[in-house]
Coordinates of C-alpha atoms and ligand atoms in Angstrom, one line a residue:
M1 CA -41.5 149.1 28.1
K2 CA -39.8 147.4 31.0
N3 CA -41.3 145.7 33.9
Y4 CA -38.8 145.4 36.9
L5 CA -39.9 143.3 39.4
A6 CA -38.2 141.9 42.2
I7 CA -40.1 138.9 43.8
L8 CA -38.2 137.1 46.6
G9 CA -34.8 136.4 45.2
L10 CA -36.0 136.1 41.6
S11 CA -35.1 139.5 40.0
I12 CA -37.1 140.0 37.1
I13 CA -37.3 142.6 34.2
L14 CA -40.0 143.2 31.6
V15 CA -40.7 145.6 29.1
G16 CA -43.1 147.2 26.0
C17 CA -44.2 149.0 22.3
G18 CA -46.8 150.7 19.5
S19 CA -50.2 154.9 15.4
A20 CA -53.5 156.0 13.4
K21 CA -55.2 155.8 10.0
P22 CA -56.6 159.3 8.7
K23 CA -60.3 159.3 7.5
V24 CA -61.3 163.0 6.8
D25 CA -65.2 163.0 6.6
D26 CA -66.6 165.9 8.8
L27 CA -66.1 169.7 9.0
A28 CA -64.6 168.8 12.7
A29 CA -62.0 167.2 10.5
N30 CA -60.3 170.6 9.8
N31 CA -60.2 172.1 13.4
P32 CA -58.0 171.5 16.1
I33 CA -59.8 169.8 18.9
E34 CA -59.3 171.8 21.8
T35 CA -58.8 170.1 25.0
S36 CA -58.4 171.4 28.7
L37 CA -57.1 169.7 31.7
D38 CA -57.6 171.8 35.1
L39 CA -55.4 170.8 38.2
T40 CA -56.8 173.6 40.3
A41 CA -60.4 172.2 39.9
V42 CA -59.5 168.4 41.1
E43 CA -62.6 167.0 43.0
D44 CA -62.6 164.2 44.9
D45 CA -59.2 162.8 43.6
K46 CA -60.7 163.6 39.9
V47 CA -59.3 166.0 37.4
P48 CA -61.7 167.8 35.3
V49 CA -61.7 167.5 31.5
T50 CA -63.4 169.4 28.5
I51 CA -63.0 168.2 24.9
N52 CA -64.4 170.6 22.1
P53 CA -64.1 168.9 18.7
G54 CA -65.9 171.8 16.4
R55 CA -69.3 171.2 14.5
F56 CA -69.8 167.8 13.4
T57 CA -72.0 167.5 10.6
A58 CA -72.6 163.3 11.1
E59 CA -75.6 162.1 12.9
T60 CA -73.7 159.8 15.3
V61 CA -70.1 160.3 16.5
T62 CA -68.1 157.9 18.3
Y63 CA -65.2 158.9 21.4
R64 CA -63.2 156.7 23.0
L65 CA -60.3 156.3 25.5
P66 CA -57.6 153.8 24.6
R67 CA -58.5 150.5 25.6
V68 CA -54.5 149.3 25.1
V69 CA -51.6 152.0 24.5
Q70 CA -48.6 151.3 22.0
G71 CA -45.5 150.0 24.0
T72 CA -47.7 147.6 26.4
Y73 CA -48.7 144.3 25.5
S74 CA -52.2 144.3 27.8
V75 CA -55.1 145.8 28.5
S76 CA -55.1 149.1 30.3
D77 CA -58.9 150.3 29.9
F78 CA -58.5 153.8 30.4
G79 CA -62.0 154.3 29.9
K80 CA -62.7 152.9 33.4
Y81 CA -61.2 155.8 35.0
V82 CA -63.6 158.5 33.4
D83 CA -66.8 159.8 35.7
D84 CA -69.4 162.1 35.4
F85 CA -69.4 161.8 31.1
K86 CA -71.4 164.5 29.6
A87 CA -72.1 165.7 26.3
L88 CA -73.3 169.2 26.1
D89 CA -74.7 171.4 23.0
Y90 CA -74.3 175.1 22.1
D91 CA -77.2 175.9 24.9
G92 CA -75.4 174.0 27.3
N93 CA -78.1 171.0 27.5
E94 CA -77.1 167.9 27.9
L95 CA -77.0 165.5 25.0
E96 CA -78.2 161.7 25.0
V97 CA -75.4 159.5 25.3
A98 CA -74.8 155.9 25.1
R99 CA -71.5 154.1 26.8
V100 CA -70.9 151.4 24.7
D101 CA -68.4 149.4 26.7
D102 CA -65.8 150.5 28.9
N103 CA -63.8 152.8 26.9
T104 CA -66.5 154.0 24.1
W105 CA -69.4 156.6 24.1
T106 CA -71.8 157.4 21.5
I107 CA -73.5 160.5 21.0
T108 CA -76.1 160.1 18.7
E109 CA -77.2 164.0 18.1
A110 CA -73.5 164.6 17.3
S111 CA -74.8 168.0 14.8
K112 CA -75.9 169.5 18.0
L113 CA -72.7 168.6 20.3
D114 CA -70.5 171.7 21.2
K115 CA -68.4 169.7 23.8
L116 CA -67.6 166.8 25.9
Q117 CA -67.2 167.2 29.7
Y118 CA -65.9 164.6 32.5
Y119 CA -63.7 163.8 35.2
V120 CA -61.0 161.5 35.6
N121 CA -59.7 159.3 38.0
D122 CA -56.2 158.3 38.5
T123 CA -54.8 154.7 38.0
F124 CA -51.8 154.6 40.8
D125 CA -54.1 154.8 43.4
I126 CA -56.2 151.8 42.5
E127 CA -53.5 150.0 41.6
T128 CA -52.9 146.7 43.1
N129 CA -50.5 145.0 41.0
G130 CA -48.7 147.8 38.8
G131 CA -50.5 146.2 35.7
I132 CA -48.5 143.5 35.6
G133 CA -50.3 140.4 34.6
G134 CA -53.7 142.1 35.5
E135 CA -56.3 144.6 34.5
Q136 CA -54.8 147.8 35.5
P137 CA -52.6 150.1 33.6
F138 CA -48.7 149.1 33.8
S139 CA -47.6 152.0 36.3
P140 CA -45.7 153.8 33.7
A141 CA -48.4 154.0 31.2
G142 CA -50.6 155.0 34.3
T143 CA -51.7 158.3 36.1
N144 CA -51.1 160.1 38.9
I145 CA -53.5 162.9 40.7
E146 CA -51.8 163.6 43.9
E147 CA -51.5 166.9 45.8
D148 CA -47.9 167.8 45.1
N149 CA -47.7 165.2 41.8
Y150 CA -49.4 164.8 38.8
V151 CA -48.1 162.1 36.1
L152 CA -49.7 163.0 32.8
N153 CA -49.6 160.3 30.8
L154 CA -52.5 161.8 28.4
H155 CA -53.8 158.9 27.1
G156 CA -55.6 158.5 30.6
F157 CA -57.1 161.9 30.3
I158 CA -57.7 162.7 26.8
G159 CA -59.4 160.4 24.0
Y160 CA -60.3 160.4 20.4
F161 CA -63.1 160.7 17.8
D162 CA -62.9 157.3 15.3
S163 CA -63.1 159.8 12.4
L164 CA -60.9 162.3 13.8
K165 CA -57.6 160.5 14.8
N166 CA -55.2 162.4 12.6
N167 CA -57.1 165.7 13.7
Q168 CA -54.7 168.3 15.4
Y169 CA -54.9 168.8 19.4
A170 CA -54.7 172.0 21.2
L171 CA -54.3 171.2 25.2
D172 CA -54.6 173.8 27.7
V173 CA -53.4 172.7 31.0
T174 CA -53.9 174.8 34.5
A175 CA -51.9 174.2 37.3
P176 CA -50.9 176.2 40.9
A177 CA -48.4 178.9 39.8
T178 CA -46.1 177.0 42.5
F179 CA -45.8 174.0 40.3
V180 CA -43.0 173.2 38.5
R181 CA -44.1 171.5 35.0
T182 CA -42.2 169.2 32.4
S183 CA -43.5 168.3 28.9
A184 CA -41.9 167.4 25.7
L185 CA -45.0 168.7 23.9
E186 CA -44.9 171.8 21.9
N187 CA -45.5 174.8 24.0
K188 CA -47.3 177.6 22.5
G189 CA -47.0 179.8 25.7
T190 CA -48.5 180.4 28.9
K191 CA -51.0 182.8 30.8
S192 CA -51.7 183.8 34.3
S193 CA -54.9 184.0 36.3
P194 CA -55.8 187.3 37.5
D195 CA -54.8 186.6 40.8
G196 CA -51.4 185.0 39.9
T197 CA -52.1 181.7 41.5
S198 CA -52.6 179.6 38.7
I199 CA -50.9 179.5 35.4
T200 CA -52.3 178.0 32.0
S201 CA -49.7 176.2 29.9
S202 CA -51.0 175.6 25.9
Y203 CA -49.7 172.8 23.9
F204 CA -49.8 171.6 20.4
A205 CA -50.0 167.7 19.1
Q206 CA -49.9 167.4 15.3
R207 CA -52.3 164.1 15.9
Y208 CA -53.7 161.9 18.6
F209 CA -50.6 159.8 18.5
D210 CA -48.6 162.7 19.8
I211 CA -51.3 163.0 22.6
T212 CA -50.0 159.5 23.9
D213 CA -46.4 159.9 22.8
N214 CA -45.9 162.9 25.0
P215 CA -46.3 162.5 28.8
M216 CA -45.9 165.3 31.2
M217 CA -45.3 165.7 34.7
Y218 CA -46.5 168.5 37.2
G219 CA -46.1 169.4 40.6
K220 CA -42.8 169.1 43.1
L221 CA -40.5 168.3 40.9
D222 CA -36.7 168.5 40.7
V223 CA -35.5 169.1 37.3
E224 CA -31.9 168.8 35.4
E225 CA -31.4 169.8 32.0
F226 CA -28.0 168.7 30.4
M227 CA -26.4 168.0 27.2
V228 CA -25.3 165.0 25.7
G229 CA -23.5 165.8 22.4
D230 CA -26.3 167.2 20.4
I231 CA -29.3 165.9 22.6
K232 CA -30.8 168.0 25.4
I233 CA -31.4 165.6 28.3
V234 CA -34.5 166.8 30.6
L235 CA -34.3 164.5 33.9
S236 CA -37.6 165.1 35.7
V237 CA -37.7 163.3 39.7
Y238 CA -40.4 163.2 41.7
S239 CA -39.0 161.6 45.2
P240 CA -42.1 162.0 47.5
N241 CA -39.8 162.1 50.8
G242 CA -36.8 163.8 48.8
V243 CA -34.5 160.9 49.1
H244 CA -33.2 161.0 45.7
T245 CA -32.7 164.4 43.6
A246 CA -32.1 164.8 39.6
A247 CA -28.6 166.3 40.4
S248 CA -27.5 163.0 42.4
Q249 CA -28.4 161.0 39.3
K250 CA -27.2 163.1 36.3
E251 CA -23.6 161.6 36.1
T252 CA -25.1 158.2 35.6
V253 CA -27.5 159.5 33.4
Y254 CA -25.2 161.8 31.3
K255 CA -22.3 158.6 31.3
M256 CA -25.1 156.0 30.0
M257 CA -26.2 158.2 27.2
Q258 CA -22.8 159.4 26.2
A259 CA -22.1 155.5 25.7
Q260 CA -25.6 155.0 24.1
K261 CA -25.0 157.7 21.6
D262 CA -21.3 156.5 20.7
Y263 CA -22.7 153.0 20.1
L264 CA -25.7 154.1 18.1
G265 CA -23.5 156.4 15.9
D266 CA -25.8 158.3 13.0
I267 CA -28.8 156.8 13.6
N268 CA -30.5 158.9 16.2
S269 CA -31.9 162.4 15.3
T270 CA -34.0 163.5 18.6
A271 CA -32.7 167.3 19.9
R272 CA -34.3 166.5 23.2
Y273 CA -35.2 163.2 25.4
D274 CA -37.1 163.6 28.5
I275 CA -37.0 161.1 31.3
Y276 CA -39.5 161.3 33.7
L277 CA -39.0 159.3 36.9
Y278 CA -41.1 158.7 39.9
L279 CA -40.0 157.0 42.7
S280 CA -42.5 155.3 44.6
D281 CA -42.6 155.2 48.0
G282 CA -44.6 151.8 48.7
S283 CA -47.6 153.6 50.4
E284 CA -50.9 152.4 49.3
T285 CA -51.5 154.8 46.7
A286 CA -48.4 154.5 45.0
P287 CA -47.6 152.8 41.9
K288 CA -46.5 149.2 42.4
G289 CA -45.4 148.4 38.5
M290 CA -41.6 148.8 38.5
G291 CA -40.1 149.7 35.2
A292 CA -40.6 151.9 32.2
L293 CA -42.5 152.7 29.0
E294 CA -40.6 154.3 25.8
H295 CA -41.9 157.2 23.7
H296 CA -40.1 158.7 20.5
T297 CA -38.5 161.2 22.7
S298 CA -39.3 160.4 26.3
T299 CA -39.7 157.5 28.9
V300 CA -41.9 157.1 32.0
V301 CA -39.9 155.5 34.4
V302 CA -41.3 154.1 37.5
L303 CA -38.5 152.8 40.5
P304 CA -38.5 152.5 44.3
E305 CA -37.5 155.4 46.1
S306 CA -36.3 153.3 48.8
S307 CA -33.1 152.2 46.5
S308 CA -30.0 153.6 47.7
K309 CA -28.3 156.1 45.5
E310 CA -26.2 153.4 43.7
G311 CA -29.1 150.8 43.6
L312 CA -31.1 153.6 41.9
A313 CA -28.4 154.2 39.5
A314 CA -28.1 150.8 38.3
S315 CA -31.8 150.2 37.5
I316 CA -31.6 153.7 35.8
V317 CA -29.0 152.4 33.5
D318 CA -30.7 148.9 33.5
V319 CA -34.6 150.5 32.4
V320 CA -33.6 153.9 30.9
A321 CA -31.0 152.4 28.6
H322 CA -33.7 149.9 27.2
E323 CA -36.4 152.4 26.8
F324 CA -33.4 154.8 24.9
F325 CA -33.2 152.1 22.5
H326 CA -36.4 151.9 21.2
I327 CA -35.7 155.0 19.2
V328 CA -34.3 151.8 16.7
T329 CA -37.1 149.6 17.4
P330 CA -40.1 149.9 17.1
L331 CA -40.0 153.6 17.0
S332 CA -37.6 153.7 13.8
V333 CA -38.2 150.0 12.4
H334 CA -42.0 148.7 12.8
S335 CA -44.8 147.2 11.2
E336 CA -48.3 148.5 10.0
D337 CA -49.6 147.1 13.4
V338 CA -47.8 149.5 15.2
H339 CA -47.8 152.4 12.6
Y340 CA -51.7 152.4 12.0
F341 CA -52.5 151.4 15.6
D342 CA -55.7 150.7 16.9
Y343 CA -55.9 151.8 20.5
N344 CA -59.4 150.1 20.6
E345 CA -58.6 146.7 18.9
P346 CA -55.4 146.6 18.1
T347 CA -53.7 143.9 16.2
F348 CA -50.3 142.9 17.0
S349 CA -46.8 142.5 15.0
K350 CA -45.3 139.2 14.6
H351 CA -41.6 140.6 15.9
L352 CA -41.8 140.9 19.4
W353 CA -38.5 139.2 19.4
M354 CA -37.0 142.4 17.6
Y355 CA -38.8 145.4 19.5
E356 CA -38.2 144.1 22.8
G357 CA -35.6 141.6 22.4
V358 CA -33.5 143.4 20.3
T359 CA -33.6 146.4 22.3
E360 CA -32.9 144.4 25.5
Y361 CA -29.8 142.9 23.9
F362 CA -28.8 146.4 22.8
A363 CA -29.2 147.5 26.4
Q364 CA -27.0 144.9 27.6
H365 CA -24.8 144.8 24.8
F366 CA -23.6 148.5 24.7
Q367 CA -22.4 148.4 28.3
V368 CA -19.5 146.0 27.2
Y369 CA -19.0 147.2 23.9
E370 CA -18.4 150.6 25.1
G371 CA -16.4 149.5 28.1
L372 CA -18.7 150.4 30.7
I373 CA -18.6 147.0 32.5
E374 CA -16.2 144.0 31.8
P375 CA -17.0 140.8 29.8
N376 CA -17.2 138.8 32.5
A377 CA -19.8 140.7 33.8
F378 CA -21.6 140.5 30.2
Y379 CA -21.4 137.2 30.3
N380 CA -23.0 136.5 33.8
T381 CA -25.9 138.6 32.3
I382 CA -26.3 136.4 29.2
M383 CA -26.2 133.3 31.8
S384 CA -28.9 134.8 34.1
K385 CA -31.1 135.4 30.8
I386 CA -31.0 131.7 29.6
A387 CA -31.4 130.3 33.0
T388 CA -34.8 132.6 33.7
S389 CA -35.7 131.7 29.2
K390 CA -35.7 127.9 30.8
N391 CA -38.2 128.7 33.5
L392 CA -40.5 129.8 30.5
D393 CA -41.9 128.0 27.8
D394 CA -38.4 127.5 25.5
A395 CA -40.4 125.7 22.9
M396 CA -43.2 128.2 22.1
S397 CA -42.9 129.9 18.8
F398 CA -41.8 133.7 19.6
T399 CA -43.6 135.1 16.0
I400 CA -47.2 133.1 17.2
M401 CA -46.5 134.3 20.9
S402 CA -46.0 137.6 19.7
E403 CA -49.0 138.0 17.4
N404 CA -51.5 136.7 19.9
I405 CA -50.0 138.3 22.9
L406 CA -53.2 139.3 24.9
E407 CA -53.9 135.8 24.9
E408 CA -53.2 132.7 27.2
P409 CA -51.1 130.7 27.1
Y410 CA -48.9 133.3 25.1
A411 CA -49.7 136.4 27.2
S412 CA -48.1 134.8 30.3
Q413 CA -44.6 134.2 28.4
Y414 CA -44.6 137.8 27.6
Y415 CA -41.8 138.2 30.2
N416 CA -39.5 136.0 27.8
V417 CA -39.2 138.9 25.5
Y418 CA -36.6 140.3 27.6
M419 CA -34.6 137.0 28.3
K420 CA -34.9 134.4 25.2
G421 CA -35.7 137.9 23.2
A422 CA -32.6 139.2 24.1
L423 CA -30.8 135.8 23.7
I424 CA -32.1 135.5 19.9
G425 CA -30.5 139.0 19.5
M426 CA -26.9 137.8 20.8
C427 CA -27.2 134.9 18.3
I428 CA -28.2 137.2 15.3
D429 CA -25.4 139.3 16.5
I430 CA -22.7 136.8 16.5
L431 CA -24.0 135.1 13.2
M432 CA -23.7 138.6 11.8
R433 CA -19.9 139.0 12.6
K434 CA -19.0 135.3 11.8
E435 CA -20.6 135.8 8.3
S436 CA -19.0 139.4 7.4
D437 CA -15.4 138.8 9.0
G438 CA -16.4 140.9 12.0
N439 CA -17.7 143.7 9.9
R440 CA -21.4 143.7 9.9
S441 CA -23.3 143.4 13.2
L442 CA -26.9 143.3 14.7
L443 CA -26.7 147.1 15.1
S444 CA -25.5 147.6 11.6
L445 CA -28.2 145.3 10.2
M446 CA -30.8 147.3 12.5
K447 CA -29.1 150.6 10.7
E448 CA -30.0 149.3 7.3
L449 CA -33.7 148.5 8.0
S450 CA -34.2 151.7 9.9
A451 CA -32.6 153.5 6.7
K452 CA -34.8 151.4 4.5
Y453 CA -38.0 152.1 6.5
G454 CA -37.7 154.8 9.4
K455 CA -40.2 156.5 11.6
E456 CA -42.8 156.9 8.8
K457 CA -42.9 153.8 6.7
P458 CA -43.6 150.7 8.4
F459 CA -42.8 147.5 7.0
N460 CA -44.9 144.5 5.9
D461 CA -45.1 142.0 9.0
D462 CA -45.2 138.6 7.0
T463 CA -42.2 139.2 4.8
L464 CA -40.1 140.6 7.4
I465 CA -38.2 137.6 7.8
E466 CA -37.4 137.1 4.1
E467 CA -36.5 140.8 3.8
I468 CA -33.7 140.3 6.5
T469 CA -32.6 137.0 5.0
E470 CA -32.2 138.9 1.6
M471 CA -30.3 141.9 3.6
S472 CA -28.1 139.6 5.4
Y473 CA -26.8 136.1 5.3
L474 CA -28.5 132.3 4.5
S475 CA -27.5 131.3 8.0
V476 CA -29.6 134.2 9.8
G477 CA -32.8 133.5 7.6
A478 CA -32.9 129.7 8.5
F479 CA -31.9 130.8 12.3
L480 CA -35.1 133.4 12.2
K481 CA -37.0 130.1 11.0
T482 CA -35.9 127.5 13.1
Y483 CA -35.6 129.3 16.2
V484 CA -38.1 132.2 16.0
E485 CA -41.2 131.3 13.8
G486 CA -40.1 127.7 14.6
D487 CA -40.6 126.2 18.2
V488 CA -37.1 124.8 18.5
P489 CA -34.9 125.7 21.9
I490 CA -32.0 127.3 20.8
N491 CA -28.6 125.2 21.7
Y492 CA -26.9 128.5 22.8
D493 CA -23.2 126.2 23.2
E494 CA -23.3 126.6 19.4
F495 CA -22.7 130.2 19.4
F496 CA -20.3 130.3 22.3
D497 CA -18.0 127.9 20.8
M498 CA -18.2 130.3 17.6
V499 CA -16.9 133.1 20.0
G500 CA -14.5 130.7 22.1
L501 CA -16.7 130.5 25.1
T502 CA -17.0 127.6 27.3
M503 CA -18.8 126.7 30.4
G504 CA -16.8 126.7 33.5
E505 CA -16.5 128.2 37.0
S506 CA -16.1 132.0 38.4
E507 CA -17.1 134.1 41.1
V508 CA -20.6 135.6 40.2
P509 CA -22.7 138.2 41.7
T510 CA -24.9 136.8 44.0
N511 CA -27.7 138.6 46.8
Y512 CA -27.0 138.6 50.8
I513 CA -29.2 135.2 51.3
F514 CA -27.7 132.9 48.7
A515 CA -24.1 131.6 48.0
G516 CA -24.5 131.1 44.3
G517 CA -27.7 129.2 42.9
Q518 CA -30.3 128.4 45.4
N519 CA -27.5 127.7 48.0
I520 CA -29.4 129.4 51.0
I521 CA -26.9 130.7 53.6
F522 CA -28.9 130.2 56.3
D523 CA -30.3 127.5 58.8
A524 CA -32.6 127.2 61.5
D525 CA -32.9 125.3 65.1
Q526 CA -36.8 124.6 65.4
E527 CA -36.4 123.8 69.0
K528 CA -34.4 127.0 70.1
G529 CA -36.0 129.2 67.8
Q530 CA -32.9 130.5 66.4
I531 CA -31.7 131.4 63.3
F532 CA -28.1 130.7 62.5
F533 CA -25.8 131.2 59.5
S534 CA -24.9 127.8 57.7
P535 CA -21.3 126.8 56.0
V536 CA -22.7 127.8 53.0
A537 CA -22.4 131.8 54.4
L538 CA -18.8 131.4 53.9
K539 CA -19.0 130.8 50.3
N540 CA -20.8 134.3 50.0
S541 CA -17.8 136.8 49.4
F542 CA -19.7 139.5 51.4
W543 CA -20.5 137.4 54.9
A544 CA -17.0 135.9 54.6
S545 CA -15.6 139.6 54.4
Q546 CA -17.5 140.6 57.6
G547 CA -15.9 137.5 59.5
I548 CA -18.9 135.6 60.3
Q549 CA -18.5 132.0 61.2
A550 CA -20.6 129.0 60.8
G551 CA -23.1 128.6 63.5
D552 CA -23.4 132.2 64.5
I553 CA -27.1 132.9 66.0
I554 CA -28.6 136.0 64.4
K555 CA -30.3 137.8 66.8
R556 CA -31.3 141.1 65.3
V557 CA -31.1 142.2 61.3
N558 CA -31.5 146.3 61.2
G559 CA -32.7 146.6 64.7
A560 CA -35.4 143.9 64.3
E561 CA -35.1 140.9 66.1
L562 CA -35.2 138.0 64.2
S563 CA -37.4 134.7 65.0
L564 CA -38.7 131.7 63.1
Q565 CA -42.2 133.6 63.0
N566 CA -40.9 136.5 61.3
A567 CA -37.8 135.1 59.4
Q568 CA -40.1 135.0 56.2
Q569 CA -40.5 139.1 56.5
V570 CA -37.1 139.6 57.6
V571 CA -35.1 137.4 55.4
G572 CA -37.6 138.4 52.5
G573 CA -36.6 142.0 53.2
M574 CA -33.1 140.8 52.6
F575 CA -33.6 140.5 49.3
A576 CA -34.0 143.5 48.6
W577 CA -30.8 144.8 49.8
Q578 CA -28.5 146.8 47.4
V579 CA -25.1 147.7 47.3
G580 CA -24.3 151.0 49.2
Q581 CA -27.0 150.6 51.8
D582 CA -26.0 150.8 55.6
I583 CA -27.0 147.8 57.5
T584 CA -26.4 146.2 60.8
M585 CA -26.8 142.6 62.3
E586 CA -26.3 141.7 65.7
L587 CA -24.7 138.1 66.3
E588 CA -24.0 135.6 69.1
R589 CA -21.2 133.6 69.0
N590 CA -20.7 131.3 72.0
G591 CA -22.7 133.5 74.2
E592 CA -21.0 136.6 73.3
T593 CA -22.5 139.7 71.1
I594 CA -21.1 140.5 67.8
M595 CA -22.3 143.4 65.9
I596 CA -21.9 143.9 62.5
E597 CA -22.5 147.7 61.1
T598 CA -21.4 147.8 57.4
K599 CA -22.2 149.5 54.0
L600 CA -23.3 146.7 51.7
T601 CA -20.8 145.7 48.9
Q602 CA -21.4 143.4 46.1
A603 CA -21.8 139.7 47.2
T604 CA -20.0 137.1 45.2
A605 CA -20.3 133.2 44.8
K606 CA -18.3 130.3 42.9
S607 CA -20.9 129.0 40.5
K608 CA -21.0 127.4 37.0
S609 CA -20.7 130.4 34.6
L610 CA -19.6 131.0 31.1
V611 CA -15.8 132.0 30.6
E612 CA -13.4 132.1 28.1
D613 CA -12.2 129.0 26.5
E614 CA -8.2 128.6 26.9
N615 CA -8.0 126.2 24.2
A616 CA -9.9 129.1 21.8
T617 CA -8.3 129.4 18.6
D618 CA -7.3 132.7 16.6
A619 CA -10.1 132.9 14.8
Q620 CA -12.4 132.2 17.6
K621 CA -10.9 135.0 19.7
A622 CA -10.9 137.3 16.7
L623 CA -14.8 136.5 16.4
R624 CA -15.0 137.3 19.9
A625 CA -13.1 140.6 20.0
A626 CA -15.4 141.6 17.0
W627 CA -18.8 140.8 18.8
L628 CA -17.8 142.5 22.3
K629 CA -15.8 145.6 20.7
G630 CA -16.4 145.9 17.2
Ligands
LIG701 ZN1 -39.5 147.8 25.8

């Protein structure tokens, strides 16, 4: 998972990850659970759901919707969105049901139970914060029920019987015939209604885990399918106002995934990978949690529709690359907590540094390794992760945080898995290269772990660090003990020194408000009620290139008059500006009006940054080359 928040100047990115133990004690255990969703019978924004489990012999059965889903590290409570829950006997009479908690129903005369019926409300509508730090599902794990779009994260609609988690599921989805539908779940065929207005698609899932692992999207979608090597990529885009198309982002996805495949080499075995991209238009009922959630063969992504084409492409690379790399971990390398995931009372692995940190590190590192970006851009990413991690608790044990991630003070430090977690990955990568004369890397270590364990075999959470130490080097073991289990902040300079990097100054990307760091480029005259460019603005390459001068009064931004009263809002809006976007600005200089009408280009400013040390030794340079280029 990756949360991608943009809060005033502080551009932040977060992401998430997580299976079921069998127990056969009932007749119903032998039958597939027949389930259905009818999108043509939506009432009050609610989808009717039917669950037919076959006949139970047990007196009491428990049915649940997930409290927590895999890949997220927060409580979702999908049961909260269920209404009119009914248990019916074979004559259609209602049986007694006890609602134990938000997500749990107990049926006492279970031997008489024919089926369950209920309605599900979507989560996008009620979101206040997109599930970031709140009691709502993170948007990419959420559900949408809208006239022309359905985000079917099936764990939001379909639950499980405690005793039947390993049963097969048959799922029928009925929808208007005009709908485009995409799903990676095995399709067993389709059937038209007699009048031709609706179509029922029948799907099959091996067990409940596959229900949660295979989202679907239905409605007014735009879909592109293409091959990257031997993987079929299916890119489904929902852009409510038709701003973006799958075709316009295809090239970006192709180039990125080709590079990712080259980077991973032989580790990946997926035949098809689905990207479900929902573009939020910011309306009241639109999803607010920007980012994505990983699945074994797909990802659900939520990003703003207002992005420019280039801005959207950059966000896709940032977010989807991360999700795809989850194929390595936790999908192929994970602990028992993940493998036998309990959707109601999950336990959490100690190793978020690996699931999220190493994944995020790969998502950045492959870009420089495969030549998509220059080393300087990679160094800048490292520096910004260090800066952000220093604003979080840098002296908290990562393994303790990870095991207790639903609780404070750990929950609010979760974001650090993408910051310090990635930096932990970087340090181990450098150590692996150093100890092996450049031959082994973090990726080769992860491949060895993947070969040893894989999708079907979990590792022992408590002994992973010892195991990694045995498979690698004492220095890697000591690093993990001290900085990952332990609470000692990492001295990154030590690692930079190994690869001949040092602190210096260089042009670093910035936004349109600052000239590096916290140097704001505006000043205000309270008496005259005017806002003007300060001398700092000339240090911002974009504004300098527009010929602005210190003291130029800013009258209008994109047509909107700028005043002290609305400065917060107008300048705040400028934080979201993206390369490629058209902007206008009206200035006043010595009584004359000056118009700026242009397309935004990348702004840079001279800042303290990580640079290549001119005095680096050949050994340092060789290690740097091995680290960055293999
Ligand atoms: Zn993730």
